[in-house]
Amino acid sequence: MPGALKNALDWVVGSGELVEKPVALFNASPRSTYAQASLLETLTVMSAKIVKEAFVTVELAGKKLDEAGMVADSEISKALSRRSQYWKQRFEMRLRITIEG
């Protein structure tokens, strides 16, 4: 994990803002399993709520895609759409609980 990211996470953990907050990982390369594992371990130690169902891994390495290119790529677009639908449903559920409860 890059030092700057670790330092930023250390600042966040000191404030307690990350405790029990839902976190998903976006992995832009299936080859970066060590980096993802390191970040996952760090977030777990920081008491973040890891939401593995919302993780997404897409192959962006070497593709040089902008936003339009990612939307046009059916594999990437479908993977991102599934995860964004997951988060949308979670937020809507929490909102209903908050309003009704």
Backbone as a printed PyTorch tensor [residue, N CA C, xyz], in Angstrom:
tensor([[[  0.8470,  -1.1690,   0.0000],
         [  0.0000,   0.0000,   0.0000],
         [  0.8960,   1.2360,   0.0000]],

        [[  0.5880,   2.2070,  -0.8480],
         [  1.3880,   3.4270,  -0.8760],
         [  1.3660,   4.1390,   0.4760]],

        [[  2.4890,   4.6990,   0.8440],
         [  2.6210,   5.3800,   2.1290],
         [  1.6240,   6.5080,   2.3130]],

        [[  1.3550,   7.2600,   1.2510],
         [  0.4180,   8.3870,   1.3540],
         [ -0.9880,   7.8980,   1.6940]],

        [[ -1.3990,   6.7820,   1.1050],
         [ -2.7160,   6.2270,   1.4250],
         [ -2.7540,   5.7430,   2.8710]],

        [[ -1.7210,   5.0550,   3.3010],
         [ -1.6550,   4.5690,   4.6850],
         [ -1.7040,   5.7470,   5.6560]],

        [[ -0.9660,   6.8150,   5.3690],
         [ -0.9830,   8.0070,   6.2280],
         [ -2.3860,   8.6190,   6.2930]],

        [[ -3.0650,   8.6900,   5.1450],
         [ -4.4230,   9.2430,   5.1250],
         [ -5.3650,   8.3850,   5.9690]],

        [[ -5.2250,   7.0750,   5.8450],
         [ -6.0640,   6.1790,   6.6410],
         [ -5.7560,   6.3070,   8.1320]],

        [[ -4.4860,   6.4880,   8.4650],
         [ -4.1160,   6.6790,   9.8660],
         [ -4.7860,   7.9210,  10.4500]],

        [[ -4.8610,   9.0010,   9.6730],
         [ -5.5340,  10.2100,  10.1330],
         [ -7.0140,   9.9420,  10.3650]],

        [[ -7.6330,   9.1920,   9.4430],
         [ -9.0590,   8.8950,   9.5670],
         [ -9.3250,   8.0240,  10.7870]],

        [[ -8.4980,   7.0090,  10.9980],
         [ -8.7360,   6.1040,  12.1230],
         [ -8.6010,   6.8430,  13.4550]],

        [[ -7.7360,   7.8130,  13.5150],
         [ -7.5640,   8.5930,  14.7420],
         [ -8.8160,   9.3560,  15.1270]],

        [[ -9.6140,   9.7180,  14.1280],
         [-10.8400,  10.4690,  14.3990],
         [-12.0210,   9.5590,  14.7420]],

        [[-11.9040,   8.2740,  14.4170],
         [-12.9980,   7.3370,  14.6540],
         [-14.0620,   7.3610,  13.5740]],

        [[-13.8590,   8.1550,  12.5510],
         [-14.8590,   8.3050,  11.4920],
         [-15.0870,   7.0400,  10.6650]],

        [[-14.1370,   6.1250,  10.6560],
         [-14.2570,   4.9380,   9.8170],
         [-14.8850,   3.7410,  10.5400]],

        [[-15.0100,   3.8150,  11.8400],
         [-15.5240,   2.6950,  12.6320],
         [-16.9470,   2.3400,  12.1800]],

        [[-17.1290,   1.0790,  11.8130],
         [-18.4110,   0.5170,  11.3820],
         [-19.0110,   1.1770,  10.1400]],

        [[-18.2010,   1.9320,   9.3870],
         [-18.6800,   2.4980,   8.1290],
         [-18.5360,   1.4350,   7.0360]],

        [[-19.5450,   1.2860,   6.1640],
         [-19.4470,   0.2880,   5.0980],
         [-18.3820,   0.6820,   4.0780]],

        [[-17.5760,  -0.3140,   3.7040],
         [-16.4770,  -0.0840,   2.7730],
         [-16.4680,  -1.1910,   1.7290]],

        [[-16.3160,  -0.8220,   0.4810],
         [-16.1200,  -1.7750,  -0.6060],
         [-14.8460,  -1.3870,  -1.3370]],

        [[-14.2240,  -2.3500,  -1.9690],
         [-12.9880,  -2.0760,  -2.6960],
         [-13.2320,  -2.1580,  -4.1960]],

        [[-12.6710,  -1.2020,  -4.9010],
         [-12.6790,  -1.1810,  -6.3530],
         [-11.2720,  -1.5150,  -6.7930]],

        [[-11.1130,  -2.6020,  -7.5010],
         [ -9.8030,  -3.0600,  -7.9290],
         [ -9.7170,  -2.9240,  -9.4480]],

        [[ -8.7950,  -2.1150,  -9.9240],
         [ -8.6790,  -1.8450, -11.3550],
         [ -7.7950,  -2.8490, -12.0920]],

        [[ -7.3040,  -3.8470, -11.3880],
         [ -6.4900,  -4.8730, -12.0300],
         [ -6.5330,  -6.1650, -11.2250]],

        [[ -6.9730,  -7.2550, -11.8480],
         [ -7.0000,  -8.5360, -11.1410],
         [ -5.6120,  -8.9760, -10.6670]],

        [[ -4.5630,  -8.3860, -11.2060],
         [ -3.2010,  -8.7540, -10.8160],
         [ -2.7660,  -8.1020,  -9.5030]],

        [[ -3.5380,  -7.1860,  -8.9930],
         [ -3.1200,  -6.4540,  -7.7950],
         [ -3.6840,  -7.0750,  -6.5130]],

        [[ -3.6640,  -8.3750,  -6.4280],
         [ -4.2560,  -9.0560,  -5.2760],
         [ -3.5220,  -8.7480,  -3.9790]],

        [[ -2.2100,  -8.5630,  -4.0140],
         [ -1.4610,  -8.2660,  -2.7870],
         [ -1.8250,  -6.8880,  -2.2460]],

        [[ -1.9580,  -5.9220,  -3.1360],
         [ -2.3290,  -4.5660,  -2.7090],
         [ -3.7290,  -4.5680,  -2.1040]],

        [[ -4.6470,  -5.2770,  -2.7380],
         [ -6.0120,  -5.3310,  -2.2320],
         [ -6.0430,  -6.0310,  -0.8720]],

        [[ -5.3000,  -7.1090,  -0.7370],
         [ -5.2660,  -7.8360,   0.5370],
         [ -4.6900,  -6.9560,   1.6460]],

        [[ -3.6620,  -6.1820,   1.3230],
         [ -3.0520,  -5.2900,   2.3060],
         [ -4.0360,  -4.2070,   2.7470]],

        [[ -4.7240,  -3.6190,   1.7840],
         [ -5.7070,  -2.5830,   2.1070],
         [ -6.8610,  -3.1770,   2.9140]],

        [[ -7.3190,  -4.3560,   2.5320],
         [ -8.3980,  -5.0070,   3.2580],
         [ -8.0130,  -5.2800,   4.7100]],

        [[ -6.8000,  -5.7400,   4.9210],
         [ -6.3220,  -5.9930,   6.2850],
         [ -6.2850,  -4.7000,   7.0970]],

        [[ -5.7770,  -3.6400,   6.4920],
         [ -5.7040,  -2.3480,   7.1760],
         [ -7.0960,  -1.8440,   7.5460]],

        [[ -8.0290,  -1.9160,   6.6130],
         [ -9.3920,  -1.4530,   6.8770],
         [-10.0800,  -2.2940,   7.9510]],

        [[ -9.8060,  -3.5900,   7.9610],
         [-10.3790,  -4.4680,   8.9790],
         [ -9.8610,  -4.1020,  10.3600]],

        [[ -8.5630,  -3.8550,  10.4730],
         [ -7.9680,  -3.4630,  11.7530],
         [ -8.5350,  -2.1200,  12.2170]],

        [[ -8.8940,  -1.2660,  11.2560],
         [ -9.4510,   0.0440,  11.5810],
         [-10.9340,  -0.0240,  11.9250]],

        [[-11.5000,  -1.2220,  11.9860],
         [-12.9010,  -1.4640,  12.3360],
         [-13.9020,  -0.9700,  11.3070]],

        [[-13.4760,  -0.8960,  10.0460],
         [-14.4220,  -0.5830,   8.9870],
         [-15.3110,  -1.8010,   8.7650]],

        [[-16.5070,  -1.5640,   8.3060],
         [-17.4290,  -2.6630,   8.0000],
         [-17.1960,  -3.0660,   6.5390]],

        [[-16.5240,  -4.1730,   6.3460],
         [-16.1590,  -4.6340,   5.0050],
         [-17.3790,  -5.2680,   4.3460]],

        [[-17.7460,  -4.7800,   3.1630],
         [-18.9130,  -5.2800,   2.4300],
         [-18.4060,  -5.9920,   1.1830]],

        [[-18.0500,  -7.2570,   1.3420],
         [-17.4540,  -8.0080,   0.2310],
         [-18.3930,  -8.1640,  -0.9530]],

        [[-19.7050,  -8.1700,  -0.7040],
         [-20.6690,  -8.2870,  -1.7990],
         [-20.5860,  -7.0990,  -2.7640]],

        [[-20.0420,  -6.0200,  -2.3120],
         [-19.9610,  -4.8220,  -3.1340],
         [-18.5840,  -4.6240,  -3.7760]],

        [[-17.6590,  -5.5420,  -3.5410],
         [-16.3350,  -5.4330,  -4.1650],
         [-16.4770,  -5.5650,  -5.6790]],

        [[-15.6210,  -4.8870,  -6.3880],
         [-15.6030,  -5.0320,  -7.8470],
         [-14.1570,  -5.0310,  -8.3280]],

        [[-13.8740,  -5.9500,  -9.2480],
         [-12.5730,  -6.0090,  -9.9020],
         [-12.8120,  -5.9680, -11.3980]],

        [[-12.2110,  -5.0180, -12.0530],
         [-12.3130,  -4.9020, -13.5120],
         [-10.9140,  -4.7230, -14.0740]],

        [[-10.7450,  -5.1230, -15.3030],
         [ -9.4410,  -5.0170, -15.9560],
         [ -9.3460,  -3.6780, -16.6770]],

        [[ -8.6970,  -2.7120, -16.0320],
         [ -8.4860,  -1.4040, -16.6530],
         [ -7.0420,  -1.2130, -17.1000]],

        [[ -6.1420,  -2.0200, -16.5660],
         [ -4.7080,  -1.8650, -16.8530],
         [ -4.4480,  -1.8970, -18.3600]],

        [[ -3.8090,  -0.8510, -18.8440],
         [ -3.4100,  -0.7670, -20.2410],
         [ -4.5200,  -0.3730, -21.2010]],

        [[ -5.7290,  -0.1790, -20.7360],
         [ -6.8490,   0.1310, -21.6310],
         [ -6.9920,   1.6230, -21.9240]],

        [[ -6.4770,   2.4830, -21.0550],
         [ -6.5450,   3.9390, -21.2340],
         [ -7.9690,   4.4080, -21.5360]],

        [[ -8.8990,   3.9930, -20.6930],
         [-10.3000,   4.3460, -20.8860],
         [-10.6760,   5.5660, -20.0500]],

        [[-11.4760,   6.4320, -20.6360],
         [-12.0830,   7.5060, -19.8560],
         [-13.4650,   7.0240, -19.4150]],

        [[-14.2710,   7.9100, -18.8460],
         [-15.5820,   7.5070, -18.3600],
         [-16.4380,   6.9100, -19.4710]],

        [[-16.4370,   7.5580, -20.6320],
         [-17.2430,   7.0800, -21.7590],
         [-16.7710,   5.7010, -22.2190]],

        [[-15.4580,   5.4900, -22.1900],
         [-14.9050,   4.1990, -22.5810],
         [-15.3000,   3.0960, -21.6220]],

        [[-15.3350,   3.3900, -20.3200],
         [-15.7530,   2.3840, -19.3410],
         [-17.2300,   2.0410, -19.5100]],

        [[-18.0500,   3.0460, -19.8010],
         [-19.4740,   2.8020, -20.0220],
         [-19.6670,   1.9820, -21.2960]],

        [[-18.8850,   2.2530, -22.3180],
         [-19.0080,   1.5450, -23.5920],
         [-18.5240,   0.0960, -23.4980]],

        [[-17.6040,  -0.2070, -22.5850],
         [-17.1020,  -1.5700, -22.4040],
         [-18.1460,  -2.3590, -21.6170]],

        [[-18.7970,  -3.3250, -22.2550],
         [-19.9300,  -4.0170, -21.6220],
         [-19.5300,  -4.7560, -20.3460]],

        [[-18.3730,  -5.3730, -20.2970],
         [-17.9440,  -6.1080, -19.1020],
         [-17.7480,  -5.1610, -17.9170]],

        [[-17.0520,  -4.0640, -18.1560],
         [-16.8090,  -3.0890, -17.0920],
         [-18.1130,  -2.4240, -16.6740]],

        [[-18.8910,  -2.0230, -17.6460],
         [-20.1600,  -1.3540, -17.3630],
         [-21.0890,  -2.2390, -16.5360]],

        [[-21.1940,  -3.5170, -16.8720],
         [-22.0570,  -4.4360, -16.1190],
         [-21.5580,  -4.6190, -14.6860]],

        [[-20.2470,  -4.7770, -14.5270],
         [-19.6890,  -4.9680, -13.1810],
         [-19.9500,  -3.7420, -12.3120]],

        [[-19.7280,  -2.5710, -12.8470],
         [-19.9480,  -1.3420, -12.0810],
         [-21.4350,  -1.1170, -11.8030]],

        [[-22.2710,  -1.4440, -12.7640],
         [-23.7120,  -1.2780, -12.5900],
         [-24.2440,  -2.1920, -11.4860]],

        [[-23.7820,  -3.4440, -11.4570],
         [-24.2270,  -4.3690, -10.4050],
         [-23.8620,  -3.8430,  -9.0260]],

        [[-22.6440,  -3.3300,  -8.8780],
         [-22.2120,  -2.8320,  -7.5740],
         [-22.9210,  -1.5490,  -7.2100]],

        [[-23.1660,  -0.6780,  -8.1700],
         [-23.8730,   0.5590,  -7.8450],
         [-25.3230,   0.2560,  -7.4710]],

        [[-25.9350,  -0.7440,  -8.0810],
         [-27.2790,  -1.1590,  -7.6920],
         [-27.2880,  -1.7040,  -6.2670]],

        [[-26.2420,  -2.4530,  -5.9140],
         [-26.1320,  -2.9710,  -4.5490],
         [-26.1410,  -1.8220,  -3.5530]],

        [[-25.3010,  -0.7940,  -3.7800],
         [-25.2230,   0.3400,  -2.8580],
         [-26.5190,   1.1340,  -2.8430]],

        [[-27.1380,   1.2880,  -3.9940],
         [-28.4120,   2.0080,  -4.0570],
         [-29.4460,   1.3110,  -3.1720]],

        [[-29.5440,   0.0040,  -3.2880],
         [-30.4980,  -0.7500,  -2.4680],
         [-30.1760,  -0.6210,  -0.9830]],

        [[-28.9060,  -0.6880,  -0.6240],
         [-28.5110,  -0.5560,   0.7860],
         [-28.8860,   0.8180,   1.3400]],

        [[-28.5870,   1.8730,   0.5690],
         [-28.9000,   3.2280,   1.0320],
         [-30.4090,   3.4310,   1.1570]],

        [[-31.1710,   2.9140,   0.1950],
         [-32.6220,   3.0420,   0.2650],
         [-33.1670,   2.3090,   1.4920]],

        [[-32.6230,   1.1260,   1.7920],
         [-33.0520,   0.3780,   2.9560],
         [-32.7540,   1.1420,   4.2390]],

        [[-31.5490,   1.7090,   4.3460],
         [-31.1970,   2.4900,   5.5390],
         [-32.0780,   3.7170,   5.6830]],

        [[-32.3770,   4.3520,   4.5590],
         [-33.2300,   5.5310,   4.5900],
         [-34.6220,   5.1630,   5.1110]],

        [[-35.1790,   4.0510,   4.6170],
         [-36.5080,   3.6070,   5.0940],
         [-36.4700,   3.3220,   6.5870]],

        [[-35.4390,   2.6540,   7.0530],
         [-35.3100,   2.3390,   8.4820],
         [-35.2400,   3.6230,   9.2950]],

        [[-34.4810,   4.5990,   8.8100],
         [-34.3340,   5.8700,   9.5070],
         [-35.6570,   6.6220,   9.5650]],

        [[-36.3610,   6.6510,   8.4590],
         [-37.6340,   7.3880,   8.3930],
         [-38.7030,   6.6880,   9.2280]],

        [[-38.7840,   5.3740,   9.0980],
         [-39.8440,   4.6230,   9.7780],
         [-39.5240,   4.3250,  11.2400]],

        [[-38.2390,   4.3290,  11.5420],
         [-37.8610,   3.8220,  12.8280],
         [-37.5730,   4.6740,  13.9250]]])
